[in-house]
Amino acid sequence: MSEFALELAGLEKVYNRGKPSEVSVLRGATLEVKRGEVVALVAPSGAGKSTLLHIAGLLDTPDHGSVALGGRNMVGLSDKARTEARREEVGFVYQFHHLLPEFTALENVMIPQLANGAGQAEAEARAMDLLGRVGVAPRATHRPAALSGGEQQRVAFCRALANQPRLLLADEPTGNLDPATSDQVFGALMALVRETGLAALIATHNMELAARMDRVVRLDQGRVV
């Protein structure tokens, strides 16, 4: 088994290829994230952070280069196989929580598990355990509209980890929160990541948060440095 949860090699991505508006976003980006390692990805807006995360999480495909999760090459897989790998191997957290508004916090964390074949009791037990770890268990029966911004994002973290992925990808996960709440929520995320032992690649503009991670890499002119 590979020591790396994520291996990206020579990624290239061009949008609007051959048109006057052609944009080359990634130009040979290479990055490895070890199991249990938390890596900060920093870059200015528009530098390609989201594109890199989407390719790493199998939401997009590179024009050239390779993507491996847990040592398994993901390039060339069928759409069905990519979907299965994404559901089982990767958890996503975005700047906005994207919780389903008609469901409670508990149900939002249960749904990915049920979709992956877990039983009702098993899904509920794991959801409550995760919510408890980030201090939101007392609010489990509330819908997102009744939760604070920090609570909503903590529920989103729990949902991302519901299926016990090997890799967490987060795109500005605290960017929509005030500084005090951001600090608290990030602390909850780091504790959750450490307890579960998964790898994480977290894009952020916040250099104070980046400094709390194991390693900081920067995306510069389409390459990881």
PDB file of C-alpha atoms in Angstrom:
ATOM      1  CA  MET A   1       0.000   0.000   0.000  1.00  0.00           C
ATOM      2  CA  SER A   2       1.346   3.425  -0.943  1.00  0.00           C
ATOM      3  CA  GLU A   3       2.469   5.790   1.809  1.00  0.00           C
ATOM      4  CA  PHE A   4       0.761   8.568  -0.160  1.00  0.00           C
ATOM      5  CA  ALA A   5      -2.961   9.234   0.014  1.00  0.00           C
ATOM      6  CA  LEU A   6      -2.682  11.566  -2.986  1.00  0.00           C
ATOM      7  CA  GLU A   7      -0.164  11.723  -5.834  1.00  0.00           C
ATOM      8  CA  LEU A   8      -0.479  14.333  -8.581  1.00  0.00           C
ATOM      9  CA  ALA A   9       2.160  14.292 -11.330  1.00  0.00           C
ATOM     10  CA  GLY A  10       2.634  16.700 -14.217  1.00  0.00           C
ATOM     11  CA  LEU A  11      -0.921  18.032 -14.237  1.00  0.00           C
ATOM     12  CA  GLU A  12      -1.793  20.307 -17.132  1.00  0.00           C
ATOM     13  CA  LYS A  13      -5.158  21.962 -17.650  1.00  0.00           C
ATOM     14  CA  VAL A  14      -6.185  24.453 -20.337  1.00  0.00           C
ATOM     15  CA  TYR A  15      -9.628  26.017 -20.624  1.00  0.00           C
ATOM     16  CA  ASN A  16     -11.024  27.221 -23.973  1.00  0.00           C
ATOM     17  CA  ARG A  17      -8.202  25.459 -25.787  1.00  0.00           C
ATOM     18  CA  GLY A  18      -7.491  26.942 -29.226  1.00  0.00           C
ATOM     19  CA  LYS A  19      -9.662  30.003 -28.638  1.00  0.00           C
ATOM     20  CA  PRO A  20      -8.584  33.610 -28.151  1.00  0.00           C
ATOM     21  CA  SER A  21      -9.770  33.279 -24.553  1.00  0.00           C
ATOM     22  CA  GLU A  22      -7.573  30.197 -23.901  1.00  0.00           C
ATOM     23  CA  VAL A  23      -6.330  30.034 -20.299  1.00  0.00           C
ATOM     24  CA  SER A  24      -3.580  27.682 -19.163  1.00  0.00           C
ATOM     25  CA  VAL A  25      -4.308  27.059 -15.486  1.00  0.00           C
ATOM     26  CA  LEU A  26      -2.021  24.168 -14.544  1.00  0.00           C
ATOM     27  CA  ARG A  27       1.395  23.735 -16.145  1.00  0.00           C
ATOM     28  CA  GLY A  28       2.949  20.547 -14.822  1.00  0.00           C
ATOM     29  CA  ALA A  29       1.677  20.715 -11.234  1.00  0.00           C
ATOM     30  CA  THR A  30       3.089  17.903  -9.079  1.00  0.00           C
ATOM     31  CA  LEU A  31       2.215  17.201  -5.439  1.00  0.00           C
ATOM     32  CA  GLU A  32       2.244  14.276  -2.998  1.00  0.00           C
ATOM     33  CA  VAL A  33       0.333  14.150   0.284  1.00  0.00           C
ATOM     34  CA  LYS A  34       1.218  11.409   2.746  1.00  0.00           C
ATOM     35  CA  ARG A  35      -1.301   9.523   4.843  1.00  0.00           C
ATOM     36  CA  GLY A  36      -1.985  11.499   8.019  1.00  0.00           C
ATOM     37  CA  GLU A  37      -0.419  14.677   6.613  1.00  0.00           C
ATOM     38  CA  VAL A  38      -2.224  18.023   6.514  1.00  0.00           C
ATOM     39  CA  VAL A  39      -0.994  20.282   3.698  1.00  0.00           C
ATOM     40  CA  ALA A  40      -1.932  23.915   3.144  1.00  0.00           C
ATOM     41  CA  LEU A  41      -2.302  25.060  -0.474  1.00  0.00           C
ATOM     42  CA  VAL A  42      -1.930  28.819  -0.869  1.00  0.00           C
ATOM     43  CA  ALA A  43      -2.227  30.963  -3.972  1.00  0.00           C
ATOM     44  CA  PRO A  44      -3.939  34.157  -5.106  1.00  0.00           C
ATOM     45  CA  SER A  45      -7.474  34.015  -6.475  1.00  0.00           C
ATOM     46  CA  GLY A  46      -7.588  32.718 -10.021  1.00  0.00           C
ATOM     47  CA  ALA A  47      -4.287  30.845  -9.733  1.00  0.00           C
ATOM     48  CA  GLY A  48      -5.917  27.428 -10.133  1.00  0.00           C
ATOM     49  CA  LYS A  49      -6.389  26.159  -6.559  1.00  0.00           C
ATOM     50  CA  SER A  50      -9.968  25.047  -7.167  1.00  0.00           C
ATOM     51  CA  THR A  51      -9.011  23.399 -10.467  1.00  0.00           C
ATOM     52  CA  LEU A  52      -6.249  21.439  -8.771  1.00  0.00           C
ATOM     53  CA  LEU A  53      -8.604  20.348  -5.972  1.00  0.00           C
ATOM     54  CA  HIS A  54     -11.300  19.314  -8.453  1.00  0.00           C
ATOM     55  CA  ILE A  55      -8.812  17.204 -10.393  1.00  0.00           C
ATOM     56  CA  ALA A  56      -7.439  15.677  -7.178  1.00  0.00           C
ATOM     57  CA  GLY A  57     -10.988  14.819  -6.123  1.00  0.00           C
ATOM     58  CA  LEU A  58     -11.944  13.329  -9.515  1.00  0.00           C
ATOM     59  CA  LEU A  59     -14.497  16.044 -10.230  1.00  0.00           C
ATOM     60  CA  ASP A  60     -12.482  17.115 -13.270  1.00  0.00           C
ATOM     61  CA  THR A  61      -9.854  15.521 -15.495  1.00  0.00           C
ATOM     62  CA  PRO A  62      -6.449  16.897 -16.501  1.00  0.00           C
ATOM     63  CA  ASP A  63      -5.424  17.381 -20.109  1.00  0.00           C
ATOM     64  CA  HIS A  64      -2.140  15.690 -19.211  1.00  0.00           C
ATOM     65  CA  GLY A  65      -0.656  14.144 -16.082  1.00  0.00           C
ATOM     66  CA  SER A  66      -1.689  11.522 -13.558  1.00  0.00           C
ATOM     67  CA  VAL A  67      -3.787  11.309 -10.396  1.00  0.00           C
ATOM     68  CA  ALA A  68      -3.408   8.470  -7.881  1.00  0.00           C
ATOM     69  CA  LEU A  69      -5.384   7.889  -4.684  1.00  0.00           C
ATOM     70  CA  GLY A  70      -3.889   5.446  -2.215  1.00  0.00           C
ATOM     71  CA  GLY A  71      -1.451   4.312  -4.894  1.00  0.00           C
ATOM     72  CA  ARG A  72      -4.181   3.545  -7.432  1.00  0.00           C
ATOM     73  CA  ASN A  73      -4.027   5.404 -10.740  1.00  0.00           C
ATOM     74  CA  MET A  74      -7.318   7.167 -11.428  1.00  0.00           C
ATOM     75  CA  VAL A  75      -6.624   8.328 -14.981  1.00  0.00           C
ATOM     76  CA  GLY A  76      -8.586   6.461 -17.627  1.00  0.00           C
ATOM     77  CA  LEU A  77     -11.229   5.023 -15.298  1.00  0.00           C
ATOM     78  CA  SER A  78     -14.845   4.914 -16.449  1.00  0.00           C
ATOM     79  CA  ASP A  79     -17.241   7.548 -15.111  1.00  0.00           C
ATOM     80  CA  LYS A  80     -18.833   4.895 -12.889  1.00  0.00           C
ATOM     81  CA  ALA A  81     -15.489   3.819 -11.447  1.00  0.00           C
ATOM     82  CA  ARG A  82     -14.469   7.442 -10.862  1.00  0.00           C
ATOM     83  CA  THR A  83     -17.748   8.127  -9.062  1.00  0.00           C
ATOM     84  CA  GLU A  84     -17.274   5.079  -6.833  1.00  0.00           C
ATOM     85  CA  ALA A  85     -13.677   6.037  -6.044  1.00  0.00           C
ATOM     86  CA  ARG A  86     -14.676   9.613  -5.273  1.00  0.00           C
ATOM     87  CA  ARG A  87     -17.489   8.485  -2.969  1.00  0.00           C
ATOM     88  CA  GLU A  88     -15.282   6.044  -1.067  1.00  0.00           C
ATOM     89  CA  GLU A  89     -11.879   7.752  -1.054  1.00  0.00           C
ATOM     90  CA  VAL A  90     -12.493  11.507  -0.929  1.00  0.00           C
ATOM     91  CA  GLY A  91     -14.326  13.975   1.301  1.00  0.00           C
ATOM     92  CA  PHE A  92     -14.982  17.565   0.195  1.00  0.00           C
ATOM     93  CA  VAL A  93     -15.492  20.780   2.164  1.00  0.00           C
ATOM     94  CA  TYR A  94     -16.181  24.100   0.444  1.00  0.00           C
ATOM     95  CA  GLN A  95     -16.261  27.736   1.547  1.00  0.00           C
ATOM     96  CA  PHE A  96     -20.047  27.544   1.692  1.00  0.00           C
ATOM     97  CA  HIS A  97     -21.470  24.561   3.542  1.00  0.00           C
ATOM     98  CA  HIS A  98     -23.948  23.394   0.856  1.00  0.00           C
ATOM     99  CA  LEU A  99     -26.007  21.493   3.423  1.00  0.00           C
ATOM    100  CA  LEU A 100     -29.414  20.255   2.280  1.00  0.00           C
ATOM    101  CA  PRO A 101     -31.807  22.788   3.865  1.00  0.00           C
ATOM    102  CA  GLU A 102     -34.780  20.453   4.269  1.00  0.00           C
ATOM    103  CA  PHE A 103     -32.824  17.949   6.380  1.00  0.00           C
ATOM    104  CA  THR A 104     -31.482  18.186   9.933  1.00  0.00           C
ATOM    105  CA  ALA A 105     -27.780  18.304  10.780  1.00  0.00           C
ATOM    106  CA  LEU A 106     -27.948  14.618  11.700  1.00  0.00           C
ATOM    107  CA  GLU A 107     -29.665  13.680   8.459  1.00  0.00           C
ATOM    108  CA  ASN A 108     -27.166  15.667   6.386  1.00  0.00           C
ATOM    109  CA  VAL A 109     -24.358  13.543   7.827  1.00  0.00           C
ATOM    110  CA  MET A 110     -26.340  10.312   7.464  1.00  0.00           C
ATOM    111  CA  ILE A 111     -27.284  10.767   3.801  1.00  0.00           C
ATOM    112  CA  PRO A 112     -23.827  10.069   2.275  1.00  0.00           C
ATOM    113  CA  GLN A 113     -23.577   6.918   4.350  1.00  0.00           C
ATOM    114  CA  LEU A 114     -27.019   5.678   3.346  1.00  0.00           C
ATOM    115  CA  ALA A 115     -26.174   6.368  -0.301  1.00  0.00           C
ATOM    116  CA  ASN A 116     -23.047   4.250   0.177  1.00  0.00           C
ATOM    117  CA  GLY A 117     -25.003   1.280   1.523  1.00  0.00           C
ATOM    118  CA  ALA A 118     -24.822   1.793   5.292  1.00  0.00           C
ATOM    119  CA  GLY A 119     -27.752   0.753   7.459  1.00  0.00           C
ATOM    120  CA  GLN A 120     -29.940   3.328   9.208  1.00  0.00           C
ATOM    121  CA  ALA A 121     -28.684   2.569  12.723  1.00  0.00           C
ATOM    122  CA  GLU A 122     -25.043   2.444  11.650  1.00  0.00           C
ATOM    123  CA  ALA A 123     -25.321   5.755   9.768  1.00  0.00           C
ATOM    124  CA  GLU A 124     -27.041   7.480  12.674  1.00  0.00           C
ATOM    125  CA  ALA A 125     -24.464   6.245  15.197  1.00  0.00           C
ATOM    126  CA  ARG A 126     -21.523   7.443  13.108  1.00  0.00           C
ATOM    127  CA  ALA A 127     -23.217  10.780  12.383  1.00  0.00           C
ATOM    128  CA  MET A 128     -23.826  11.420  16.063  1.00  0.00           C
ATOM    129  CA  ASP A 129     -20.240  10.443  16.896  1.00  0.00           C
ATOM    130  CA  LEU A 130     -18.848  12.907  14.352  1.00  0.00           C
ATOM    131  CA  LEU A 131     -21.200  15.694  15.418  1.00  0.00           C
ATOM    132  CA  GLY A 132     -20.183  15.079  19.015  1.00  0.00           C
ATOM    133  CA  ARG A 133     -16.496  15.396  18.183  1.00  0.00           C
ATOM    134  CA  VAL A 134     -17.019  18.920  16.802  1.00  0.00           C
ATOM    135  CA  GLY A 135     -19.450  19.988  19.533  1.00  0.00           C
ATOM    136  CA  VAL A 136     -22.625  20.108  17.445  1.00  0.00           C
ATOM    137  CA  ALA A 137     -24.389  16.998  18.792  1.00  0.00           C
ATOM    138  CA  PRO A 138     -26.840  19.094  20.888  1.00  0.00           C
ATOM    139  CA  ARG A 139     -27.958  20.745  17.630  1.00  0.00           C
ATOM    140  CA  ALA A 140     -28.319  17.501  15.688  1.00  0.00           C
ATOM    141  CA  THR A 141     -32.083  17.811  15.161  1.00  0.00           C
ATOM    142  CA  HIS A 142     -31.890  21.386  13.865  1.00  0.00           C
ATOM    143  CA  ARG A 143     -32.016  22.245  10.181  1.00  0.00           C
ATOM    144  CA  PRO A 144     -29.208  24.344   8.691  1.00  0.00           C
ATOM    145  CA  ALA A 145     -31.217  27.599   8.822  1.00  0.00           C
ATOM    146  CA  ALA A 146     -31.374  27.259  12.607  1.00  0.00           C
ATOM    147  CA  LEU A 147     -27.614  26.821  12.955  1.00  0.00           C
ATOM    148  CA  SER A 148     -24.915  29.490  13.132  1.00  0.00           C
ATOM    149  CA  GLY A 149     -22.391  29.798  10.320  1.00  0.00           C
ATOM    150  CA  GLY A 150     -19.756  28.045  12.384  1.00  0.00           C
ATOM    151  CA  GLU A 151     -22.125  25.227  13.280  1.00  0.00           C
ATOM    152  CA  GLN A 152     -23.147  24.792   9.643  1.00  0.00           C
ATOM    153  CA  GLN A 153     -19.526  24.455   8.563  1.00  0.00           C
ATOM    154  CA  ARG A 154     -18.805  21.929  11.331  1.00  0.00           C
ATOM    155  CA  VAL A 155     -21.711  19.839  10.091  1.00  0.00           C
ATOM    156  CA  ALA A 156     -20.239  20.099   6.581  1.00  0.00           C
ATOM    157  CA  PHE A 157     -16.934  18.740   7.941  1.00  0.00           C
ATOM    158  CA  CYS A 158     -18.771  15.794   9.489  1.00  0.00           C
ATOM    159  CA  ARG A 159     -20.609  15.103   6.248  1.00  0.00           C
ATOM    160  CA  ALA A 160     -17.291  15.136   4.336  1.00  0.00           C
ATOM    161  CA  LEU A 161     -15.881  12.499   6.706  1.00  0.00           C
ATOM    162  CA  ALA A 162     -19.049  10.427   6.980  1.00  0.00           C
ATOM    163  CA  ASN A 163     -17.851   7.652   4.643  1.00  0.00           C
ATOM    164  CA  GLN A 164     -14.406   7.490   6.255  1.00  0.00           C
ATOM    165  CA  PRO A 165     -12.417   8.750   3.240  1.00  0.00           C
ATOM    166  CA  ARG A 166      -8.633   8.534   3.028  1.00  0.00           C
ATOM    167  CA  LEU A 167      -8.331  12.091   1.743  1.00  0.00           C
ATOM    168  CA  LEU A 168     -10.033  15.352   2.685  1.00  0.00           C
ATOM    169  CA  LEU A 169     -10.017  18.219   0.176  1.00  0.00           C
ATOM    170  CA  ALA A 170     -11.087  21.617   1.464  1.00  0.00           C
ATOM    171  CA  ASP A 171     -11.432  24.840  -0.557  1.00  0.00           C
ATOM    172  CA  GLU A 172     -11.280  27.904   1.722  1.00  0.00           C
ATOM    173  CA  PRO A 173     -13.284  26.024   4.415  1.00  0.00           C
ATOM    174  CA  THR A 174     -13.373  28.992   6.801  1.00  0.00           C
ATOM    175  CA  GLY A 175     -13.327  31.790   4.217  1.00  0.00           C
ATOM    176  CA  ASN A 176     -16.951  32.691   4.828  1.00  0.00           C
ATOM    177  CA  LEU A 177     -16.574  33.115   8.601  1.00  0.00           C
ATOM    178  CA  ASP A 178     -15.453  35.969  10.847  1.00  0.00           C
ATOM    179  CA  PRO A 179     -11.917  35.615  12.288  1.00  0.00           C
ATOM    180  CA  ALA A 180     -12.934  34.349  15.742  1.00  0.00           C
ATOM    181  CA  THR A 181     -15.373  31.786  14.368  1.00  0.00           C
ATOM    182  CA  SER A 182     -12.880  30.820  11.664  1.00  0.00           C
ATOM    183  CA  ASP A 183     -10.270  30.036  14.299  1.00  0.00           C
ATOM    184  CA  GLN A 184     -12.699  27.899  16.321  1.00  0.00           C
ATOM    185  CA  VAL A 185     -14.019  26.028  13.299  1.00  0.00           C
ATOM    186  CA  PHE A 186     -10.544  25.383  11.926  1.00  0.00           C
ATOM    187  CA  GLY A 187      -9.505  24.013  15.300  1.00  0.00           C
ATOM    188  CA  ALA A 188     -12.453  21.617  15.183  1.00  0.00           C
ATOM    189  CA  LEU A 189     -11.503  20.549  11.662  1.00  0.00           C
ATOM    190  CA  MET A 190      -7.879  19.900  12.597  1.00  0.00           C
ATOM    191  CA  ALA A 191      -8.908  17.873  15.653  1.00  0.00           C
ATOM    192  CA  LEU A 192     -11.261  15.788  13.514  1.00  0.00           C
ATOM    193  CA  VAL A 193      -8.569  15.200  10.885  1.00  0.00           C
ATOM    194  CA  ARG A 194      -5.987  14.222  13.512  1.00  0.00           C
ATOM    195  CA  GLU A 195      -8.383  11.855  15.277  1.00  0.00           C
ATOM    196  CA  THR A 196      -9.325  10.070  12.074  1.00  0.00           C
ATOM    197  CA  GLY A 197      -5.755   9.991  10.719  1.00  0.00           C
ATOM    198  CA  LEU A 198      -6.663  10.886   7.158  1.00  0.00           C
ATOM    199  CA  ALA A 199      -4.665  13.062   4.769  1.00  0.00           C
ATOM    200  CA  ALA A 200      -5.878  16.569   3.999  1.00  0.00           C
ATOM    201  CA  LEU A 201      -5.156  19.194   1.346  1.00  0.00           C
ATOM    202  CA  ILE A 202      -6.612  22.527   2.417  1.00  0.00           C
ATOM    203  CA  ALA A 203      -6.654  25.612   0.202  1.00  0.00           C
ATOM    204  CA  THR A 204      -6.634  28.841   2.185  1.00  0.00           C
ATOM    205  CA  HIS A 205      -5.769  32.525   1.937  1.00  0.00           C
ATOM    206  CA  ASN A 206      -5.243  32.663   5.697  1.00  0.00           C
ATOM    207  CA  MET A 207      -1.522  32.333   6.392  1.00  0.00           C
ATOM    208  CA  GLU A 208      -2.104  32.011  10.144  1.00  0.00           C
ATOM    209  CA  LEU A 209      -4.238  28.922   9.532  1.00  0.00           C
ATOM    210  CA  ALA A 210      -1.759  27.616   6.960  1.00  0.00           C
ATOM    211  CA  ALA A 211       1.030  27.833   9.530  1.00  0.00           C
ATOM    212  CA  ARG A 212      -0.885  25.428  11.786  1.00  0.00           C
ATOM    213  CA  MET A 213      -0.692  22.660   9.187  1.00  0.00           C
ATOM    214  CA  ASP A 214       2.183  20.229   8.619  1.00  0.00           C
ATOM    215  CA  ARG A 215       3.399  21.791   5.387  1.00  0.00           C
ATOM    216  CA  VAL A 216       2.623  24.770   3.153  1.00  0.00           C
ATOM    217  CA  VAL A 217       2.832  24.599  -0.647  1.00  0.00           C
ATOM    218  CA  ARG A 218       2.131  27.380  -3.102  1.00  0.00           C
ATOM    219  CA  LEU A 219       0.613  27.312  -6.569  1.00  0.00           C
ATOM    220  CA  ASP A 220       2.640  29.667  -8.740  1.00  0.00           C
ATOM    221  CA  GLN A 221       2.153  30.014 -12.521  1.00  0.00           C
ATOM    222  CA  GLY A 222       0.531  26.613 -12.734  1.00  0.00           C
ATOM    223  CA  ARG A 223       3.119  24.713 -10.707  1.00  0.00           C
ATOM    224  CA  VAL A 224       3.251  23.627  -7.070  1.00  0.00           C
ATOM    225  CA  VAL A 225       6.311  25.073  -5.309  1.00  0.00           C
TER     226      VAL A 225
END
